[in-house]
Short mmCIF file of C-alpha atoms and ligand atoms in Angstrom, two decimals:
data_model
loop_
_atom_site.label_atom_id
_atom_site.label_comp_id
_atom_site.label_asym_id
_atom_site.label_seq_id
_atom_site.Cartn_x
_atom_site.Cartn_y
_atom_site.Cartn_z
CA UNK A 1 34.93 23.42 -56.85
CA UNK A 2 36.23 20.89 -54.36
CA UNK A 3 36.97 23.55 -51.74
CA UNK A 4 33.52 25.18 -52.07
CA UNK A 5 31.99 21.81 -51.69
CA UNK A 6 33.88 21.11 -48.47
CA UNK A 7 32.92 24.52 -47.09
CA UNK A 8 29.29 23.88 -47.98
CA UNK A 9 29.26 20.52 -46.22
CA UNK A 10 30.98 22.08 -43.23
CA UNK A 11 28.38 24.87 -43.01
CA UNK A 12 25.48 22.44 -43.24
CA UNK A 13 26.93 20.31 -40.45
CA UNK A 14 27.53 23.39 -38.32
CA UNK A 15 23.94 24.55 -38.81
CA UNK A 16 22.55 21.13 -37.94
CA UNK A 17 24.59 21.15 -34.75
CA UNK A 18 23.45 24.67 -33.82
CA UNK A 19 19.80 23.86 -34.49
CA UNK A 20 20.12 20.65 -32.49
CA UNK A 21 21.71 22.48 -29.56
CA UNK A 22 19.09 25.24 -29.59
CA UNK A 23 16.29 22.76 -29.86
CA UNK A 24 17.67 20.67 -27.09
CA UNK A 25 17.93 23.60 -24.73
CA UNK A 26 14.51 25.02 -25.44
CA UNK A 27 12.81 21.66 -25.47
CA UNK A 28 14.16 20.58 -22.13
CA UNK A 29 14.44 23.97 -20.47
CA UNK A 30 17.80 23.05 -19.08
CA UNK A 31 19.70 25.37 -16.87
CA UNK A 32 22.70 27.06 -18.41
CA UNK A 33 25.89 25.51 -17.18
CA UNK A 34 27.71 27.77 -14.79
CA UNK A 35 30.88 25.71 -14.68
CA UNK A 36 32.23 22.46 -15.96
CA UNK A 37 35.45 20.84 -14.81
CA UNK A 38 37.26 17.66 -15.58
CA UNK A 39 38.54 16.29 -12.29
CA UNK A 40 40.85 13.85 -14.00
CA UNK A 41 42.98 12.25 -11.36
CA UNK A 42 41.18 14.24 -8.66
CA UNK A 43 38.20 11.90 -9.09
CA UNK A 44 39.06 9.72 -6.16
CA UNK A 45 39.11 12.80 -3.99
CA UNK A 46 35.41 13.66 -4.27
CA UNK A 47 33.69 12.24 -1.21
CA UNK A 48 30.34 10.45 -1.10
CA UNK A 49 28.44 11.10 2.11
CA UNK A 50 26.87 8.03 3.70
CA UNK A 51 25.19 10.12 6.39
CA UNK A 52 21.42 10.41 6.62
CA UNK A 53 21.66 14.17 7.17
CA UNK A 54 24.40 16.30 5.58
CA UNK A 55 24.88 20.02 6.31
CA UNK A 56 25.10 22.23 3.22
CA UNK A 57 28.42 24.00 3.80
CA UNK A 58 28.42 27.74 4.56
CA UNK A 59 24.62 27.72 4.99
CA UNK A 60 22.09 26.84 7.71
CA UNK A 61 20.47 24.19 5.48
CA UNK A 62 20.75 20.39 5.23
CA UNK A 63 20.49 17.88 2.41
CA UNK A 64 19.11 14.40 2.96
CA UNK A 65 18.88 12.30 -0.24
CA UNK A 66 19.14 12.81 -3.99
CA UNK A 67 16.90 11.16 -6.57
CA UNK A 68 16.69 11.33 -10.33
CA UNK A 69 13.13 12.34 -11.25
CA UNK A 70 12.21 10.75 -14.57
CA UNK A 71 8.83 12.53 -14.58
CA UNK A 72 10.51 15.94 -14.78
CA UNK A 73 13.00 15.42 -17.53
CA UNK A 74 15.45 13.59 -15.29
CA UNK A 75 16.01 16.55 -13.00
CA UNK A 76 17.84 15.71 -9.79
CA UNK A 77 15.66 16.25 -6.75
CA UNK A 78 17.51 16.67 -3.47
CA UNK A 79 15.21 16.22 -0.47
CA UNK A 80 16.39 18.90 1.94
CA UNK A 81 15.71 20.81 5.14
CA UNK A 82 15.80 24.54 4.50
CA UNK A 83 16.02 27.31 7.08
CA UNK A 84 13.17 29.39 5.68
CA UNK A 85 14.40 32.84 6.71
CA UNK A 86 17.93 32.30 5.37
CA UNK A 87 17.34 31.33 1.78
CA UNK A 88 20.22 32.35 -0.48
CA UNK A 89 21.11 31.44 -4.07
CA UNK A 90 22.40 27.88 -4.20
CA UNK A 91 24.07 25.78 -6.88
CA UNK A 92 23.94 22.11 -7.72
CA UNK A 93 27.23 20.47 -8.53
CA UNK A 94 26.75 17.06 -10.12
CA UNK A 95 29.21 14.65 -11.64
CA UNK A 96 29.44 11.71 -13.94
CA UNK A 97 32.75 9.93 -14.14
CA UNK A 98 35.40 12.66 -13.91
CA UNK A 99 33.27 15.50 -15.20
CA UNK A 100 31.52 17.82 -12.77
CA UNK A 101 29.15 20.61 -13.73
CA UNK A 102 27.36 23.36 -11.85
CA UNK A 103 23.89 24.80 -12.45
CA UNK A 104 21.66 27.12 -10.47
CA UNK A 105 19.53 25.25 -7.94
CA UNK A 106 15.80 25.85 -7.63
CA UNK A 107 14.51 25.59 -4.08
CA UNK A 108 10.92 24.62 -3.37
CA UNK A 109 10.01 24.85 0.29
CA UNK A 110 6.95 22.69 0.87
CA UNK A 111 3.84 24.67 1.75
CA UNK A 112 3.23 22.61 4.91
CA UNK A 113 5.84 23.78 7.41
CA UNK A 114 3.43 24.62 10.26
CA UNK A 115 5.36 27.80 11.01
CA UNK A 116 8.59 26.10 12.11
CA UNK A 117 11.88 27.86 11.16
CA UNK A 118 13.03 24.87 9.09
CA UNK A 119 10.92 23.23 6.41
CA UNK A 120 10.94 20.09 4.26
CA UNK A 121 12.06 21.17 0.78
CA UNK A 122 13.10 20.02 -2.63
CA UNK A 123 16.21 21.39 -4.28
CA UNK A 124 15.84 20.84 -8.01
CA UNK A 125 18.81 20.55 -10.32
CA UNK A 126 17.93 20.71 -14.00
CA UNK A 127 20.88 18.91 -15.43
CA UNK A 128 22.41 18.89 -18.88
CA UNK A 129 21.65 15.37 -19.98
CA UNK A 130 24.82 14.21 -21.61
CA UNK A 131 25.23 11.20 -19.37
CA UNK A 132 23.68 9.91 -16.19
CA UNK A 133 25.03 11.84 -13.22
CA UNK A 134 25.93 9.63 -10.29
CA UNK A 135 26.53 12.12 -7.48
CA UNK A 136 25.47 15.61 -6.54
CA UNK A 137 26.05 18.22 -3.89
CA UNK A 138 24.50 21.58 -3.07
CA UNK A 139 26.79 24.54 -2.65
CA UNK A 140 26.44 28.24 -1.81
CA UNK A 141 28.27 29.11 -5.04
CA UNK A 142 29.26 27.53 -8.33
CA UNK A 143 32.98 27.43 -7.60
CA UNK A 144 34.52 23.98 -7.75
CA UNK A 145 37.90 24.96 -6.34
CA UNK A 146 37.06 23.22 -3.09
CA UNK A 147 35.54 20.14 -4.68
CA UNK A 148 37.63 17.61 -2.79
CA UNK A 149 36.15 18.92 0.47
CA UNK A 150 32.55 18.75 -0.68
CA UNK A 151 30.20 16.03 0.56
CA UNK A 152 28.42 14.45 -2.39
CA UNK A 153 25.20 12.46 -2.19
CA UNK A 154 24.76 9.38 -4.38
CA UNK A 155 21.95 9.86 -6.91
CA UNK A 156 19.28 7.17 -6.51
CA UNK A 157 16.50 6.08 -8.87
CA UNK A 158 18.74 6.43 -11.90
CA UNK A 159 16.89 3.56 -13.56
CA UNK A 160 13.16 3.87 -14.19
CA UNK A 161 11.43 0.53 -13.56
CA UNK A 162 8.01 -0.91 -14.27
CA UNK A 163 8.22 -3.99 -12.10
CA UNK A 164 8.73 -3.71 -8.40
CA UNK A 165 10.36 -5.68 -5.65
CA UNK A 166 7.38 -5.13 -3.32
CA UNK A 167 3.64 -4.69 -3.75
CA UNK A 168 3.10 -2.89 -0.44
CA UNK A 169 5.57 -0.93 1.65
CA UNK A 170 4.62 0.88 4.87
CA UNK A 171 6.53 4.07 5.69
CA UNK A 172 6.53 4.94 9.37
CA UNK A 173 8.01 8.33 9.98
CA UNK A 174 9.97 8.65 13.08
CA UNK A 175 10.43 6.78 16.16
CA UNK A 176 11.74 8.92 19.00
CA UNK A 177 11.95 9.22 22.76
CA UNK A 178 11.75 5.98 24.71
CA UNK A 179 8.85 4.61 22.66
CA UNK A 180 8.40 1.06 23.91
CA UNK A 181 4.88 0.09 22.85
CA UNK A 182 5.97 -3.44 21.92
CA UNK A 183 2.67 -5.29 21.92
CA UNK A 184 0.86 -2.81 19.69
CA UNK A 185 3.85 -2.69 17.33
CA UNK A 186 4.20 -6.47 16.99
CA UNK A 187 0.43 -6.86 16.49
CA UNK A 188 0.47 -4.10 13.88
CA UNK A 189 3.39 -5.62 11.97
CA UNK A 190 1.90 -9.13 12.02
CA UNK A 191 -1.49 -7.74 10.99
CA UNK A 192 0.14 -5.93 8.07
CA UNK A 193 1.89 -9.13 6.98
CA UNK A 194 -1.48 -10.89 6.83
CA UNK A 195 -2.83 -8.00 4.75
CA UNK A 196 -0.10 -8.42 2.14
CA UNK A 197 2.56 -5.91 3.26
CA UNK A 198 6.07 -7.11 2.39
CA UNK A 199 8.27 -4.26 3.56
CA UNK A 200 8.23 -1.67 6.35
CA UNK A 201 10.53 1.33 6.76
CA UNK A 202 11.02 3.24 10.01
CA UNK A 203 13.00 6.43 10.56
CA UNK A 204 14.71 5.94 13.91
CA UNK A 205 15.85 8.74 16.19
CA UNK A 206 15.63 6.62 19.34
CA UNK A 207 13.45 3.97 20.98
CA UNK A 208 12.89 1.94 24.14
CA UNK A 209 15.00 -1.14 24.94
CA UNK A 210 12.31 -3.81 24.41
CA UNK A 211 11.16 -2.33 21.14
CA UNK A 212 14.81 -2.27 20.05
CA UNK A 213 14.90 -6.10 20.33
CA UNK A 214 11.76 -6.40 18.24
CA UNK A 215 13.09 -4.02 15.59
CA UNK A 216 16.29 -5.99 15.33
CA UNK A 217 14.31 -9.21 14.88
CA UNK A 218 12.29 -7.71 12.02
CA UNK A 219 15.45 -6.35 10.41
CA UNK A 220 17.00 -9.82 10.65
CA UNK A 221 13.91 -11.33 9.01
CA UNK A 222 14.25 -8.82 6.17
CA UNK A 223 10.78 -7.38 6.77
CA UNK A 224 11.92 -4.08 8.26
CA UNK A 225 14.38 -1.45 7.06
CA UNK A 226 15.53 1.02 9.70
CA UNK A 227 16.78 4.35 8.41
CA UNK A 228 18.79 6.07 11.13
CA UNK A 229 17.55 9.60 11.66
CA UNK A 230 19.76 11.43 14.19
CA UNK A 231 17.99 14.75 13.60
CA UNK A 232 18.56 15.75 17.23
CA UNK A 233 22.31 15.97 16.51
CA UNK A 234 21.69 18.79 14.03
CA UNK A 235 18.54 20.58 15.17
CA UNK A 236 16.22 20.90 18.11
CA UNK A 237 13.33 18.91 16.65
CA UNK A 238 9.81 19.57 17.88
CA UNK A 239 7.87 16.73 19.45
CA UNK A 240 4.64 18.20 18.10
CA UNK A 241 3.10 19.69 15.00
CA UNK A 242 2.18 23.16 16.24
CA UNK A 243 5.02 25.70 16.44
CA UNK A 244 3.11 28.02 18.79
CA UNK A 245 2.56 25.19 21.30
CA UNK A 246 5.48 22.84 20.85
CA UNK A 247 8.31 25.17 19.71
CA UNK A 248 11.55 23.78 18.27
CA UNK A 249 13.27 24.05 14.88
CA UNK A 250 11.44 21.49 12.79
CA UNK A 251 7.94 19.93 12.75
CA UNK A 252 7.60 16.60 14.55
CA UNK A 253 11.17 15.27 14.33
CA UNK A 254 11.21 15.92 10.59
CA UNK A 255 8.19 13.74 9.78
CA UNK A 256 7.50 15.56 6.50
CA UNK A 257 11.09 15.08 5.34
CA UNK A 258 10.87 11.36 6.17
CA UNK A 259 7.57 10.83 4.35
CA UNK A 260 8.86 12.46 1.18
CA UNK A 261 12.17 10.62 1.38
CA UNK A 262 10.33 7.33 1.82
CA UNK A 263 8.09 7.93 -1.18
CA UNK A 264 11.07 8.69 -3.45
CA UNK A 265 13.13 5.84 -1.98
CA UNK A 266 10.37 3.41 -3.02
CA UNK A 267 9.37 4.95 -6.30
CA UNK A 268 10.77 2.00 -8.26
CA UNK A 269 10.78 -0.51 -5.43
CA UNK A 270 7.14 -0.71 -4.44
CA UNK A 271 3.85 -0.71 -6.33
CA UNK A 272 2.13 1.05 -3.41
CA UNK A 273 3.33 2.89 -0.33
CA UNK A 274 1.25 3.25 2.84
CA UNK A 275 1.92 6.42 4.81
CA UNK A 276 0.71 5.97 8.37
CA UNK A 277 1.90 6.32 11.96
CA UNK A 278 3.37 3.55 14.08
CA UNK A 279 0.09 2.95 15.95
CA UNK A 280 -2.20 2.87 12.90
CA UNK A 281 -3.37 0.03 10.67
CA UNK A 282 -4.89 0.79 7.27
CA UNK A 283 -7.54 -1.93 7.37
CA UNK A 284 -9.64 -3.20 4.45
CA UNK A 285 -13.17 -4.11 5.60
CA UNK A 286 -14.74 -5.61 2.49
CA UNK A 287 -11.64 -7.34 1.08
CA UNK A 288 -9.49 -10.02 2.67
CA UNK A 289 -6.31 -8.10 2.13
CA UNK A 290 -4.76 -5.00 0.54
CA UNK A 291 -3.94 -6.87 -2.67
CA UNK A 292 -7.61 -7.59 -3.37
CA UNK A 293 -8.71 -4.10 -2.35
CA UNK A 294 -6.21 -2.32 -4.57
CA UNK A 295 -7.06 -4.63 -7.44
CA UNK A 296 -10.69 -3.56 -7.20
CA UNK A 297 -9.64 0.11 -7.14
CA UNK A 298 -7.38 -0.43 -10.16
CA UNK A 299 -10.39 -1.74 -12.07
CA UNK A 300 -12.77 1.04 -11.05
CA UNK A 301 -10.50 4.02 -10.28
CA UNK A 302 -7.73 3.46 -12.81
CA UNK A 303 -6.54 7.09 -12.91
CA UNK A 304 -6.13 7.39 -9.14
CA UNK A 305 -2.65 7.60 -7.60
CA UNK A 306 -3.55 8.83 -4.11
CA UNK A 307 -6.04 7.00 -1.88
CA UNK A 308 -7.14 8.83 1.25
CA UNK A 309 -8.07 6.58 4.17
CA UNK A 310 -10.08 7.92 7.12
CA UNK A 311 -8.61 7.68 10.58
CA UNK A 312 -10.83 6.26 13.34
CA UNK A 313 -10.07 6.22 17.02
CA UNK A 314 -10.33 3.09 19.21
CA UNK A 315 -9.83 4.36 22.79
CA UNK A 316 -7.24 2.39 24.73
CA UNK A 317 -9.27 3.19 27.85
CA UNK A 318 -12.26 1.06 26.80
CA UNK A 319 -11.80 -2.72 27.07
CA UNK A 320 -13.82 -5.48 25.49
CA UNK A 321 -15.88 -7.32 28.16
CA UNK A 322 -15.06 -11.04 27.70
CA UNK A 323 -11.31 -10.58 28.19
CA UNK A 324 -10.69 -13.47 25.79
CA UNK A 325 -7.66 -11.81 24.26
CA UNK A 326 -6.10 -10.80 27.57
CA UNK A 327 -3.61 -13.59 27.11
CA UNK A 328 -1.40 -14.60 30.05
CA UNK A 329 1.70 -14.97 27.86
CA UNK A 330 1.46 -11.31 26.86
CA UNK A 331 1.09 -10.11 30.45
CA UNK A 332 4.69 -8.93 30.74
CA UNK A 333 4.98 -7.47 27.25
CA UNK A 334 4.91 -3.67 27.47
CA UNK A 335 2.37 -1.82 25.36
CA UNK A 336 -1.23 -1.89 24.23
CA UNK A 337 -3.03 -5.11 23.25
CA UNK A 338 -5.11 -3.84 20.33
CA UNK A 339 -7.29 -6.96 20.38
CA UNK A 340 -8.83 -5.78 23.65
CA UNK A 341 -9.95 -2.45 22.17
CA UNK A 342 -12.89 -2.95 19.85
CA UNK A 343 -14.84 0.21 20.62
CA UNK A 344 -14.67 2.89 17.95
CA UNK A 345 -15.50 6.53 18.47
CA UNK A 346 -18.34 7.91 16.31
CA UNK A 347 -17.87 10.69 13.77
CA UNK A 348 -18.36 14.14 15.22
CA UNK A 349 -20.54 16.78 13.71
CA UNK A 350 -18.42 19.51 12.09
CA UNK A 351 -15.16 17.59 12.61
CA UNK A 352 -13.63 16.24 9.42
CA UNK A 353 -11.90 12.89 10.00
CA UNK A 354 -8.24 13.32 9.12
CA UNK A 355 -6.86 10.85 6.57
CA UNK A 356 -3.68 8.90 5.96
CA UNK A 357 -2.73 7.52 2.57
CA UNK A 358 -2.02 4.66 0.25
CA UNK A 359 -0.12 6.12 -2.70
CA UNK A 360 1.31 5.01 -5.97
CA UNK A 361 4.70 6.65 -5.31
CA UNK A 362 5.11 7.45 -9.00
CA UNK A 363 2.06 9.73 -8.68
CA UNK A 364 3.47 11.79 -5.82
CA UNK A 365 5.64 14.88 -6.24
CA UNK A 366 5.39 16.31 -2.71
CA UNK A 367 3.49 14.91 0.25
CA UNK A 368 2.26 16.10 3.61
CA UNK A 369 0.89 13.89 6.39
CA UNK A 370 -2.82 13.79 5.59
CA UNK A 371 -2.77 14.50 1.85
CA UNK A 372 -0.29 15.07 -0.93
CA UNK A 373 0.79 18.63 -1.75
CA UNK A 374 1.61 17.98 -5.41
CA UNK A 375 0.62 14.90 -7.32
CA UNK A 376 0.09 13.49 -10.78
CA UNK A 377 -3.26 11.76 -11.40
CA UNK A 378 -6.41 11.69 -9.32
CA UNK A 379 -7.15 11.52 -5.62
CA UNK A 380 -9.82 9.20 -4.21
CA UNK A 381 -11.30 9.43 -0.72
CA UNK A 382 -11.94 5.74 0.04
CA UNK A 383 -15.39 5.16 1.58
CA UNK A 384 -15.24 4.40 5.29
CA UNK A 385 -17.00 1.04 4.95
CA UNK A 386 -14.44 -0.24 2.42
CA UNK A 387 -11.35 0.76 4.37
CA UNK A 388 -10.46 2.82 7.41
CA UNK A 389 -7.68 3.10 9.94
CA UNK A 390 -7.73 1.15 13.19
CA UNK A 391 -6.00 3.58 15.54
CA UNK A 392 -5.85 2.43 19.15
CA UNK A 393 -4.77 5.38 21.31
CA UNK A 394 -5.92 7.85 23.95
CA UNK A 395 -9.53 8.84 23.25
CA UNK A 396 -10.56 12.05 21.57
CA UNK A 397 -14.10 11.73 22.94
CA UNK A 398 -13.23 10.25 26.31
CA UNK A 399 -16.49 11.36 27.90
CA UNK A 400 -18.51 8.92 25.76
CA UNK A 401 -19.63 5.70 27.49
CA UNK A 402 -19.31 2.37 25.67
CA UNK A 403 -22.96 2.52 24.59
CA UNK A 404 -22.18 5.58 22.49
CA UNK A 405 -19.27 3.85 20.72
CA UNK A 406 -19.44 1.41 17.83
CA UNK A 407 -18.28 -2.20 18.22
CA UNK A 408 -15.67 -2.93 15.53
CA UNK A 409 -14.06 -6.38 15.81
CA UNK A 410 -12.34 -6.43 12.42
CA UNK A 411 -8.95 -7.37 13.92
CA UNK A 412 -10.54 -10.48 15.47
CA UNK A 413 -11.23 -11.86 11.99
CA UNK A 414 -7.49 -12.58 11.80
CA UNK A 415 -7.05 -14.14 15.28
CA UNK A 416 -6.33 -17.66 13.99
CA UNK A 417 -3.11 -16.54 12.33
CA UNK A 418 -2.42 -13.32 14.16
CA UNK A 419 -2.01 -14.76 17.67
CA UNK A 420 0.52 -17.52 16.86
CA UNK A 421 2.43 -15.15 14.56
CA UNK A 422 2.69 -12.53 17.30
CA UNK A 423 3.76 -15.27 19.69
CA UNK A 424 6.45 -16.48 17.32
CA UNK A 425 7.93 -13.08 16.69
CA UNK A 426 7.98 -12.27 20.41
CA UNK A 427 9.77 -15.59 21.02
CA UNK A 428 12.29 -14.99 18.25
CA UNK A 429 13.00 -11.51 19.63
CA UNK A 430 13.76 -12.96 23.05
CA UNK A 431 10.82 -11.09 24.56
CA UNK A 432 8.83 -14.27 25.37
C1 LIG J 1 30.18 30.75 0.19
O1 LIG J 1 30.56 30.77 1.56
C2 LIG J 1 31.95 31.05 1.76
C3 LIG J 1 32.26 30.95 3.25
O2 LIG J 1 31.39 31.74 4.00
C4 LIG J 1 32.29 32.43 1.21
O3 LIG J 1 33.69 32.63 1.33
C5 LIG J 1 31.89 32.49 -0.25
O4 LIG J 1 32.07 33.80 -0.72
C6 LIG J 1 30.43 32.10 -0.41
N1 LIG J 1 30.12 32.07 -1.83
C7 LIG J 1 29.07 32.70 -2.34
C8 LIG J 1 28.90 32.62 -3.83
O5 LIG J 1 28.26 33.29 -1.64
C1 LIG J 2 2.34 -8.61 -6.22
O1 LIG J 2 0.99 -8.86 -6.59
C2 LIG J 2 0.85 -9.59 -7.80
C3 LIG J 2 -0.64 -9.74 -8.06
O2 LIG J 2 -1.28 -8.53 -7.99
C4 LIG J 2 1.50 -10.95 -7.66
O3 LIG J 2 1.43 -11.63 -8.88
C5 LIG J 2 2.96 -10.76 -7.25
O4 LIG J 2 3.52 -12.01 -7.00
C6 LIG J 2 3.08 -9.91 -6.03
N1 LIG J 2 4.47 -9.62 -5.78
C7 LIG J 2 5.08 -9.90 -4.67
C8 LIG J 2 6.51 -9.50 -4.56
O5 LIG J 2 4.50 -10.47 -3.76
C1 LIG J 3 -5.33 -12.10 -0.53
O1 LIG J 3 -6.51 -12.85 -0.37
C2 LIG J 3 -6.74 -13.79 -1.42
C3 LIG J 3 -8.11 -14.42 -1.18
O2 LIG J 3 -8.24 -14.86 0.14
C4 LIG J 3 -5.61 -14.81 -1.44
O3 LIG J 3 -5.81 -15.72 -2.50
C5 LIG J 3 -4.29 -14.09 -1.62
O4 LIG J 3 -3.23 -15.01 -1.52
C6 LIG J 3 -4.13 -13.01 -0.56
N1 LIG J 3 -2.93 -12.25 -0.85
C7 LIG J 3 -2.03 -11.92 0.06
C8 LIG J 3 -0.88 -11.15 -0.40
O5 LIG J 3 -2.16 -12.26 1.22
C1 LIG J 4 17.71 3.52 16.89
O1 LIG J 4 18.49 4.65 17.20
C2 LIG J 4 19.13 4.57 18.45
C3 LIG J 4 19.83 5.91 18.69
O2 LIG J 4 20.75 6.14 17.67
C4 LIG J 4 20.10 3.39 18.46
O3 LIG J 4 20.71 3.28 19.72
C5 LIG J 4 19.33 2.14 18.15
O4 LIG J 4 20.22 1.03 18.06
C6 LIG J 4 18.57 2.27 16.83
N1 LIG J 4 17.76 1.09 16.63
C7 LIG J 4 17.79 0.37 15.49
C8 LIG J 4 16.93 -0.85 15.46
O5 LIG J 4 18.45 0.68 14.54
C1 LIG J 5 1.97 -18.56 22.64
O1 LIG J 5 3.15 -18.88 23.34
C2 LIG J 5 2.98 -19.47 24.62
C3 LIG J 5 4.31 -19.72 25.25
O2 LIG J 5 5.22 -18.74 24.98
C4 LIG J 5 2.18 -20.75 24.52
O3 LIG J 5 1.91 -21.23 25.82
C5 LIG J 5 0.88 -20.51 23.79
O4 LIG J 5 0.22 -21.73 23.58
C6 LIG J 5 1.15 -19.83 22.46
N1 LIG J 5 -0.12 -19.54 21.84
C7 LIG J 5 -0.33 -19.74 20.56
C8 LIG J 5 -1.70 -19.45 20.05
O5 LIG J 5 0.55 -20.07 19.79
#
């Protein structure tokens, strides 16, 4: 009687465990474990890579950063650079404490690669969720014999948050060459501060010597975060977007990799992320600042996570007539004085204005430059009169005389604060 009873209880417990295990696997669609090892005392021998770009051993690919993705059942997403013609089966090896496990990796090469041999990609690791993994690496096989020689990436975003350190972060993908457009950069940064931006991130391959001083000043202030991006030490990056014309291994110094990395890096750090180039300002025209504008969108377009902002060109070749912002103290500062360029090119028939974006990073799965590739929630093309980009640069319609351009003095609305703030920052950087 007693023995039957024990057996009965044992069987019931066993069945509950089996059902639970089955359920768990089917519900979460986890990958089957290929391997699991207890490193024990070997723990200290698994290395964490602090490098911005890490080669995936025995392959032509690279891994950049790893993030836990709470929207996809806590899969680990490794932002990567994949050589598109050399894709082979890969494994994820992830660890918590002393335990390391291996699963098959799923590679998603982003659809926007513009024909270059290497493309921005996600490597997805669907982990067995026993505990929170803290580090991961990608390997050409599931063997862990060589684990002490593997370069692991720390897993970021392990904690899902609902309050954020910043309201607005600007991501500027790559700085390269001897870029030294100091005046436009300092005016852009100070303009963004007035609009409510609290944090700017730049991916730095190289820059000019004056701009370097300014960057260091902004880093010191805590406004700017510079992510070093020595892509040229690993690949021959293209300085353009078109493979046929510009050649090279990877689109535009890895811009697409940077934009995606920046979105994931700020997923739980920033309410909104602005994705624009170094010479562009996403400018609200009917609100005093970005805070007020986004508040009005939140009220009217509550389901939207991606806001597309039209780009508009202000030719650097056309100067405003009075010369009142041609300030003597800025005479020796290299770069464009955006306050002198108030003429805006008109829309062209049959040419769609490209857009840049303000995104809720938690709504973005994959992004390109002008739109997202995969997102959660709705997309809203913001009307031109509410917000558009002030982009001072070489003209696209250079043949047009001033009379055919629009006068757009929006930046002047901020002159009272903008000019002394620019002055101050230039002084503090040792440039004035
Ligand atoms: C991984 O690469 C190494 C070195 O080329 C090779 O010895 C090993 O067989 C590869 N493993 C798999 C599973 O392809
Ligand atoms: C973000 O904006 C909200 C209002 O929308 C404000 O209460 C909060 O202080 C802002 N946060 C930061 C870090 O400025
Ligand atoms: C935005 O503008 C409003 C109204 O002028 C002001 O009260 C608020 O402080 C501004 N916010 C930021 C972040 O500048
Ligand atoms: C940008 O990168 C270059 C090249 O590595 C380096 O010399 C420079 O100090 C970096 N600038 C900043 C502000 O990190
Ligand atoms: C800017 O700085 C210069 C000196 O560096 C000073 O003469 C000028 O008055 C300043 N302008 C403003 C608006 O602060």
